[in-house]
Short mmCIF file of C-alpha atoms in Angstrom, two decimals:
data_model
loop_
_atom_site.label_atom_id
_atom_site.label_comp_id
_atom_site.label_asym_id
_atom_site.label_seq_id
_atom_site.Cartn_x
_atom_site.Cartn_y
_atom_site.Cartn_z
CA MET A 24 -18.02 -7.17 -6.64
CA GLU A 25 -14.30 -6.52 -7.16
CA SER A 26 -13.47 -10.17 -6.52
CA LEU A 27 -16.21 -11.34 -8.90
CA TYR A 28 -14.90 -9.11 -11.69
CA ALA A 29 -11.36 -10.31 -10.99
CA ALA A 30 -12.45 -13.96 -11.14
CA GLN A 31 -14.16 -13.34 -14.48
CA ALA A 32 -11.07 -11.60 -15.89
CA ILE A 33 -8.80 -14.41 -14.71
CA ARG A 34 -10.94 -17.05 -16.40
CA MET A 35 -11.05 -15.03 -19.63
CA VAL A 36 -7.26 -14.66 -19.92
CA GLN A 37 -6.91 -18.37 -19.19
CA ILE A 38 -9.37 -19.22 -21.98
CA LEU A 39 -7.50 -16.87 -24.34
CA GLY A 40 -4.23 -18.61 -23.47
CA LEU A 41 -2.52 -15.38 -22.45
CA PRO A 42 0.31 -14.59 -22.33
CA ARG A 43 1.55 -17.59 -24.32
CA ARG A 44 -0.73 -17.13 -27.31
CA LEU A 45 -0.16 -13.57 -28.51
CA SER A 46 -1.37 -11.94 -31.71
CA ALA A 47 0.96 -11.28 -34.64
CA HIS A 48 -0.58 -7.82 -34.97
CA ARG A 49 1.72 -5.34 -33.25
CA ILE A 50 -0.92 -3.26 -31.46
CA GLN A 51 -3.14 -6.22 -30.60
CA ARG A 52 -0.11 -8.03 -29.18
CA GLU A 53 0.74 -5.14 -26.87
CA VAL A 54 -2.88 -4.86 -25.77
CA GLU A 55 -2.89 -8.56 -24.89
CA ILE A 56 0.34 -8.18 -22.91
CA ARG A 57 -1.19 -5.31 -20.97
CA VAL A 58 -4.42 -7.21 -20.36
CA TRP A 59 -2.48 -10.18 -19.01
CA TRP A 60 -0.34 -8.19 -16.56
CA THR A 61 -3.27 -6.05 -15.43
CA THR A 62 -5.23 -9.21 -14.65
CA TRP A 63 -2.25 -10.73 -12.86
CA MET A 64 -1.90 -7.62 -10.68
CA MET A 65 -5.63 -7.65 -10.01
CA ASP A 66 -5.36 -11.30 -8.95
CA THR A 67 -2.54 -10.46 -6.53
CA TRP A 68 -4.36 -7.51 -4.94
CA THR A 69 -7.84 -9.04 -4.70
CA SER A 70 -6.49 -12.34 -3.36
CA ALA A 71 -4.70 -10.44 -0.62
CA SER A 72 -7.79 -8.38 0.14
CA MET A 73 -9.87 -11.54 0.67
CA GLY A 74 -7.16 -13.72 2.19
CA ILE A 75 -7.49 -16.35 -0.57
CA PRO A 76 -4.87 -18.06 -2.82
CA ARG A 77 -3.83 -16.47 -6.10
CA GLN A 78 -4.80 -18.11 -9.38
CA LEU A 79 -2.22 -16.78 -11.84
CA GLY A 80 1.53 -17.34 -11.94
CA THR A 81 4.35 -15.84 -13.99
CA GLU A 82 7.39 -17.06 -15.89
CA PRO A 83 10.64 -15.16 -16.57
CA ASP A 84 10.07 -15.24 -20.33
CA TYR A 85 6.68 -13.50 -20.24
CA GLU A 86 6.88 -10.25 -22.22
CA THR A 87 6.39 -7.10 -20.18
CA PRO A 88 4.46 -4.01 -21.32
CA MET A 89 6.08 -1.57 -23.72
CA GLU A 90 6.98 1.91 -22.52
CA GLU A 91 3.78 3.95 -22.57
CA MET A 92 4.65 6.65 -25.10
CA SER A 93 6.10 4.06 -27.48
CA PHE A 94 2.86 2.12 -27.21
CA ASP A 95 0.85 5.25 -28.02
CA ARG A 96 2.98 5.84 -31.12
CA LEU A 97 2.62 2.34 -32.59
CA ASP A 98 1.42 2.45 -36.18
CA GLN A 99 -1.08 0.12 -37.80
CA ASN A 100 1.48 -2.15 -39.49
CA PRO A 101 -0.33 -5.50 -39.26
CA GLU A 102 2.76 -7.63 -38.74
CA ILE A 103 5.09 -7.40 -35.79
CA SER A 104 8.81 -7.69 -36.37
CA VAL A 105 10.72 -9.97 -34.01
CA ASN A 106 13.49 -7.37 -33.93
CA TYR A 107 11.14 -4.40 -33.59
CA GLU A 108 12.79 -2.81 -30.56
CA ILE A 109 16.28 -3.32 -31.99
CA GLU A 110 15.16 -1.71 -35.23
CA GLN A 111 13.87 1.26 -33.23
CA GLY A 112 17.36 1.78 -31.82
CA GLY A 113 16.41 0.64 -28.33
CA ASN A 114 15.36 4.16 -27.37
CA SER A 115 12.33 2.97 -25.39
CA PRO A 116 13.10 -0.41 -23.83
CA ARG A 117 10.33 -2.14 -21.97
CA GLU A 118 12.18 -1.54 -18.70
CA MET A 119 11.34 2.15 -19.03
CA GLY A 120 7.61 1.49 -18.83
CA LEU A 121 5.62 2.44 -15.74
CA TRP A 122 3.56 -0.75 -15.86
CA THR A 123 6.67 -2.87 -16.33
CA GLN A 124 8.16 -1.41 -13.14
CA MET A 125 4.98 -2.29 -11.24
CA ILE A 126 5.49 -6.00 -11.94
CA PRO A 127 8.48 -6.63 -9.60
CA LEU A 128 6.81 -4.47 -6.94
CA THR A 129 3.66 -6.59 -7.11
CA THR A 130 5.78 -9.74 -6.83
CA ILE A 131 7.45 -8.35 -3.70
CA MET A 132 4.04 -7.46 -2.27
CA GLY A 133 2.98 -11.10 -2.51
CA GLU A 134 6.14 -12.14 -0.66
CA ILE A 135 5.52 -9.55 2.05
CA HIS A 136 1.99 -10.86 2.57
CA ILE A 137 3.36 -14.38 3.05
CA LEU A 138 6.01 -13.07 5.46
CA ASN A 139 3.46 -11.24 7.60
CA LYS A 140 1.39 -14.40 7.87
CA LYS A 141 4.53 -16.22 9.04
CA ALA A 142 5.22 -13.46 11.56
CA VAL A 143 1.79 -14.05 13.07
CA SER A 144 1.85 -17.86 13.04
CA THR A 145 5.52 -18.61 13.86
CA SER A 146 6.35 -16.29 16.72
CA GLY A 147 8.96 -18.77 17.97
CA HIS A 148 11.15 -18.38 14.85
CA ARG A 149 12.00 -14.70 15.02
CA LEU A 150 15.48 -15.09 13.52
CA GLN A 151 13.98 -16.57 10.37
CA ILE A 152 11.44 -13.75 10.17
CA LEU A 153 14.14 -11.12 10.64
CA GLU A 154 16.24 -12.69 7.90
CA GLU A 155 13.30 -12.64 5.49
CA VAL A 156 12.60 -9.01 6.38
CA LYS A 157 16.22 -8.23 5.57
CA GLN A 158 15.96 -10.01 2.20
CA LEU A 159 12.72 -8.28 1.22
CA SER A 160 14.11 -4.94 2.38
CA PHE A 161 17.05 -5.53 0.04
CA LYS A 162 14.67 -6.34 -2.82
CA LEU A 163 12.79 -3.07 -2.32
CA ASP A 164 16.05 -1.11 -2.13
CA TYR A 165 17.36 -2.90 -5.22
CA TRP A 166 14.18 -2.12 -7.13
CA LEU A 167 14.55 1.55 -6.28
CA SER A 168 18.25 1.60 -7.17
CA CYS A 169 17.52 0.05 -10.59
CA LEU A 170 14.67 2.44 -11.32
CA PRO A 171 15.56 4.71 -14.25
CA GLU A 172 16.13 8.30 -13.15
CA SER A 173 13.19 9.38 -15.29
CA LEU A 174 10.92 7.27 -13.06
CA HIS A 175 12.17 8.51 -9.69
CA ASN A 176 9.65 10.30 -7.50
CA THR A 177 10.60 13.91 -8.16
CA VAL A 178 8.52 17.00 -8.85
CA GLU A 179 10.10 17.30 -12.29
CA ASN A 180 9.27 13.72 -13.26
CA LEU A 181 5.71 14.03 -11.96
CA GLU A 182 5.17 17.21 -13.97
CA ARG A 183 6.64 15.61 -17.11
CA TYR A 184 4.43 12.54 -16.87
CA ALA A 185 1.43 14.72 -16.09
CA LYS A 186 1.98 16.61 -19.36
CA GLN A 187 1.98 13.24 -21.15
CA GLY A 188 -1.30 12.26 -19.50
CA LEU A 189 0.49 9.66 -17.35
CA GLY A 190 0.75 11.54 -14.06
CA ARG A 191 -1.70 9.29 -12.24
CA THR A 192 0.07 6.13 -13.44
CA PHE A 193 3.40 7.56 -12.30
CA ALA A 194 1.92 8.34 -8.89
CA ALA A 195 0.38 4.86 -8.62
CA LEU A 196 3.82 3.29 -9.11
CA HIS A 197 5.16 5.14 -6.09
CA PHE A 198 1.99 4.66 -4.03
CA GLY A 199 2.58 0.94 -4.39
CA TYR A 200 6.25 1.17 -3.43
CA HIS A 201 5.57 3.11 -0.23
CA TYR A 202 2.57 0.97 0.72
CA HIS A 203 4.48 -2.30 0.29
CA ALA A 204 7.35 -0.95 2.38
CA GLN A 205 4.93 -0.02 5.18
CA LEU A 206 3.55 -3.57 5.16
CA LEU A 207 7.08 -4.95 5.45
CA TYR A 208 8.16 -2.77 8.38
CA TYR A 209 4.83 -2.31 10.18
CA GLN A 210 5.42 -5.15 12.67
CA PHE A 211 8.37 -3.20 14.12
CA LEU A 212 6.21 -0.28 15.27
CA HIS A 213 5.05 -2.41 18.19
CA ARG A 214 8.53 -3.64 19.09
CA ALA A 215 10.00 -0.15 18.87
CA SER A 216 7.46 0.97 21.49
CA GLU A 217 8.21 -1.82 23.95
CA PRO A 218 10.61 -1.56 26.89
CA CYS A 219 13.85 -3.46 26.25
CA SER A 220 12.86 -6.08 28.83
CA ARG A 221 9.89 -6.98 26.65
CA GLN A 222 11.79 -7.45 23.38
CA ASP A 223 10.88 -10.69 21.61
CA SER A 224 12.95 -13.86 21.84
CA SER A 225 14.67 -13.45 18.48
CA GLY A 226 18.07 -14.49 19.68
CA LEU A 227 19.26 -10.88 19.74
CA ASP A 228 20.18 -9.14 22.96
CA ASP A 229 17.83 -6.45 24.16
CA ARG A 230 19.92 -3.58 22.82
CA SER A 231 20.45 -5.10 19.36
CA GLY A 232 16.79 -6.04 19.08
CA SER A 233 15.69 -2.58 20.14
CA LEU A 234 18.03 -0.83 17.69
CA LEU A 235 16.83 -3.02 14.82
CA ALA A 236 13.19 -2.42 15.72
CA HIS A 237 13.70 1.34 15.84
CA LYS A 238 15.54 1.26 12.50
CA TYR A 239 12.72 -0.58 10.73
CA ALA A 240 9.99 1.40 12.51
CA ALA A 241 11.62 4.63 11.29
CA ARG A 242 11.53 3.28 7.74
CA CYS A 243 7.85 2.45 8.11
CA LYS A 244 7.13 6.02 9.20
CA LYS A 245 9.22 7.47 6.40
CA HIS A 246 7.27 5.53 3.78
CA ALA A 247 3.95 6.50 5.39
CA SER A 248 4.99 10.14 5.19
CA GLU A 249 6.12 9.81 1.57
CA LEU A 250 2.84 8.16 0.57
CA SER A 251 0.69 10.74 2.37
CA SER A 252 2.68 13.62 0.89
CA LEU A 253 2.55 12.31 -2.68
CA MET A 254 -1.16 11.56 -2.43
CA TRP A 255 -1.79 15.07 -1.10
CA ILE A 256 0.17 16.60 -3.99
CA THR A 257 -1.75 14.64 -6.60
CA ASN A 258 -5.16 15.22 -5.05
CA THR A 259 -4.61 18.96 -4.75
CA THR A 260 -3.33 19.31 -8.33
CA PRO A 261 -6.05 19.68 -10.99
CA GLY A 262 -5.85 16.85 -13.47
CA LEU A 263 -3.79 14.61 -11.18
CA GLU A 264 -6.44 13.57 -8.65
CA CYS A 265 -6.07 9.90 -7.70
CA LEU A 266 -9.49 8.99 -6.34
CA TRP A 267 -9.48 5.21 -6.72
CA PRO A 268 -11.21 3.20 -3.96
CA ILE A 269 -8.03 1.29 -3.05
CA ASN A 270 -6.43 4.60 -2.08
CA GLY A 271 -8.83 4.75 0.85
CA HIS A 272 -7.14 1.66 2.29
CA LEU A 273 -3.68 3.08 1.61
CA LEU A 274 -4.61 6.28 3.44
CA VAL A 275 -5.99 4.34 6.41
CA ILE A 276 -2.76 2.34 6.81
CA ALA A 277 -0.59 5.46 6.52
CA SER A 278 -2.86 7.24 9.02
CA SER A 279 -2.41 4.46 11.56
CA VAL A 280 1.37 4.91 11.24
CA HIS A 281 0.98 8.65 11.84
CA LEU A 282 -1.07 7.81 14.93
CA HIS A 283 1.88 5.78 16.24
CA THR A 284 4.06 8.88 15.90
CA ILE A 285 1.50 10.99 17.73
CA LEU A 286 1.17 8.47 20.54
CA PHE A 287 4.84 7.65 21.14
CA GLU A 288 7.04 10.36 19.62
CA GLU A 289 8.69 13.03 21.80
CA ASP A 290 9.98 15.33 19.03
CA ALA A 291 7.61 18.28 18.64
CA SER A 292 8.41 18.79 14.95
CA LEU A 293 7.63 15.15 14.14
CA LEU A 294 4.38 15.41 16.09
CA THR A 295 3.35 18.49 14.14
CA ALA A 296 4.18 16.85 10.81
CA ALA A 297 2.26 13.69 11.72
CA ARG A 298 -0.76 15.73 12.78
CA CYS A 299 -0.68 17.67 9.50
CA MET A 300 -0.49 14.49 7.40
CA LEU A 301 -3.28 12.87 9.41
CA GLU A 302 -5.45 15.94 8.80
CA HIS A 303 -4.70 15.83 5.07
CA ASN A 304 -5.49 12.12 4.93
CA PHE A 305 -8.89 12.72 6.49
CA MET A 306 -9.61 15.47 3.98
CA MET A 307 -8.73 13.14 1.10
CA LEU A 308 -10.84 10.30 2.50
CA GLN A 309 -13.77 12.65 2.79
CA GLN A 310 -13.24 13.85 -0.79
CA MET A 311 -13.12 10.26 -2.09
CA GLN A 312 -16.35 9.37 -0.31
CA LYS A 313 -18.19 11.77 -2.60
CA TYR A 314 -17.39 9.44 -5.48
CA TRP A 315 -17.15 6.06 -3.74
CA PRO A 316 -19.65 5.38 -0.92
CA CYS A 317 -17.77 2.11 -0.34
CA LEU A 318 -14.97 4.21 1.20
CA GLU A 319 -17.06 4.20 4.38
CA PHE A 320 -15.75 0.67 4.77
CA SER A 321 -12.19 2.02 4.94
CA THR A 322 -13.10 4.68 7.49
CA SER A 323 -14.85 2.05 9.62
CA ARG A 324 -11.53 0.18 9.74
CA LEU A 325 -9.76 3.32 10.91
CA ASN A 326 -12.49 3.73 13.51
CA ALA A 327 -11.82 0.17 14.73
CA PHE A 328 -8.13 1.01 15.02
CA HIS A 329 -9.04 4.17 16.93
CA ARG A 330 -11.06 2.10 19.42
CA ALA A 331 -8.16 -0.33 19.80
CA CYS A 332 -5.91 2.59 20.79
CA GLN A 333 -8.49 3.59 23.37
CA ASP A 334 -8.43 0.11 24.88
CA SER A 335 -4.66 -0.47 24.82
CA MET A 336 -2.27 2.05 23.34
CA LEU A 337 0.76 -0.28 23.31
CA GLU A 338 -0.89 -3.50 22.17
CA SER A 339 -2.75 -1.81 19.32
CA PHE A 340 0.30 -2.15 17.05
CA ASP A 341 1.06 -5.79 17.85
CA MET A 342 1.35 -8.00 14.74
CA ASP A 343 -1.37 -10.60 15.30
CA ASP A 344 -4.31 -12.00 13.33
CA TRP A 345 -6.32 -8.81 13.83
CA MET A 346 -3.48 -6.64 12.55
CA LEU A 347 -2.95 -8.96 9.58
CA ASN A 348 -6.60 -8.46 8.65
CA PHE A 349 -6.32 -4.70 9.13
CA LEU A 350 -3.18 -4.35 6.99
CA GLN A 351 -3.76 -6.78 4.15
CA GLU A 352 -7.31 -8.15 3.93
CA TYR A 353 -8.91 -4.82 3.20
CA ALA A 354 -12.04 -6.29 1.59
CA MET A 355 -12.88 -8.23 4.75
CA PRO A 356 -14.71 -6.84 7.80
CA VAL A 357 -12.59 -5.98 10.80
CA SER A 358 -13.84 -6.52 14.34
CA ASP A 359 -13.16 -4.49 17.44
CA ARG A 360 -9.68 -5.63 18.41
CA PHE A 361 -10.53 -6.31 22.02
CA GLY A 362 -14.25 -6.93 21.55
CA GLY A 363 -16.77 -7.93 18.91
CA PHE A 364 -17.97 -6.64 15.56
CA GLY A 365 -19.63 -3.26 15.33
CA THR A 366 -18.81 0.41 15.17
CA GLU A 367 -18.51 2.99 17.89
CA PHE A 368 -21.31 4.99 16.33
CA GLY A 369 -23.54 2.00 15.69
CA GLY A 370 -24.75 0.50 12.43
CA THR A 371 -22.80 -1.01 9.58
CA PRO A 372 -20.05 0.88 7.71
CA GLU A 373 -22.41 1.34 4.77
CA SER A 374 -24.82 3.29 6.97
CA TRP A 375 -22.28 5.86 8.15
CA SER A 376 -23.28 9.47 7.66
CA PRO A 377 -20.96 12.44 7.02
CA THR A 378 -21.65 13.52 10.60
CA GLN A 379 -20.32 10.21 11.96
CA PHE A 380 -17.22 10.51 9.78
CA SER A 381 -16.64 14.04 11.08
CA GLU A 382 -17.02 12.79 14.65
CA LEU A 383 -14.26 10.22 14.13
CA HIS A 384 -12.14 12.97 12.57
CA ARG A 385 -12.72 15.26 15.56
CA GLU A 386 -11.83 12.60 18.13
CA LEU A 387 -8.57 11.75 16.40
CA MET A 388 -7.51 15.33 15.75
CA THR A 389 -8.50 17.12 18.97
CA ALA A 390 -5.57 18.34 21.08
CA VAL A 391 -2.97 16.59 18.91
CA PRO A 392 -0.36 19.41 18.94
CA THR A 393 1.08 18.22 22.25
CA ARG A 394 2.11 14.77 23.35
CA GLY A 395 -0.81 15.02 25.74
CA GLY A 396 -2.55 12.96 23.17
CA LEU A 397 -5.44 12.59 20.83
CA GLY A 398 -7.84 14.58 22.91
CA ASP A 399 -10.57 12.37 24.31
CA LEU A 400 -8.82 9.27 22.99
CA LEU A 401 -5.74 9.51 25.21
CA ASN A 402 -7.75 10.53 28.23
CA ARG A 403 -9.33 7.08 28.07
CA VAL A 404 -6.33 5.02 26.94
CA SER A 405 -5.21 2.21 29.21
#
């Protein structure tokens, strides 16, 4: 249904001629700008979720959304002044807007999706892939460095935006940042777990390749931790709960990163932290299922990942077609990695009961405090 709604919205903005044909009415104009960029973001996300091409493109001269509080304060003057923002003293430039800052992040997300497809299909050109990872890593770092201080992910900023009724939008901006970074660095979890003799043929010596893999894998884990922590803060703060269906997918990806820590990390403090975040993620998934039965689809994907770890602990994090589906094409079914379609508990994801969800939770969480493993899971791992 999401893709059908997105397709309808895309066709409507095309018929309206947005964003080239904008109203002369100040408020209507800003609404049209917001409608256009919201539809463009929807196109980017839904296309990725289905593994299909995007329909909408952008140009550098497209106007971006006005800062949110300035938009709320717009009066009913029917005519827009070309020099409106200059006349206002430039106190609220468009660059200060939460939605405006999401635009470059969404652009980078599209580039990361293309890169991951290349990583799967062109395994013989590792130097090119590594160079593109470096470039996209720089873009993410540059985005963060250019972010106004008032938009940084701090407790003070979150509280301030929450008082303005924009706490969830503020959180969504940073959810996106940490999720996109995980997608960029995820492929290095597998390489960081390999013996040096099995490092890929990237043209780097074993030591250099291993150091680079560990560097990027550590970044992936840091972003997974930041996302899980922020989502836990919002979902345990009245009035800030972020219970959108897409967050189920974000929690599943972050949880799989925490599982990597539990499976391969030696540091007891990191193991404890990963276990705690995994527990919190399960609690949030269970809470979201009360509102969105479709979240069972997300938990079925985590279950498939769990079974992959049972079959082959090391190969479960390899960047291949299965992993590409798991990470990016979240609206598509995922098969057993080393088998066929189905679920461990039987039935389709839509038929899962709370008891089956709790069983998956128990299997992943049992006996996690020590590196001995994930309880029953690691007793059966190959």
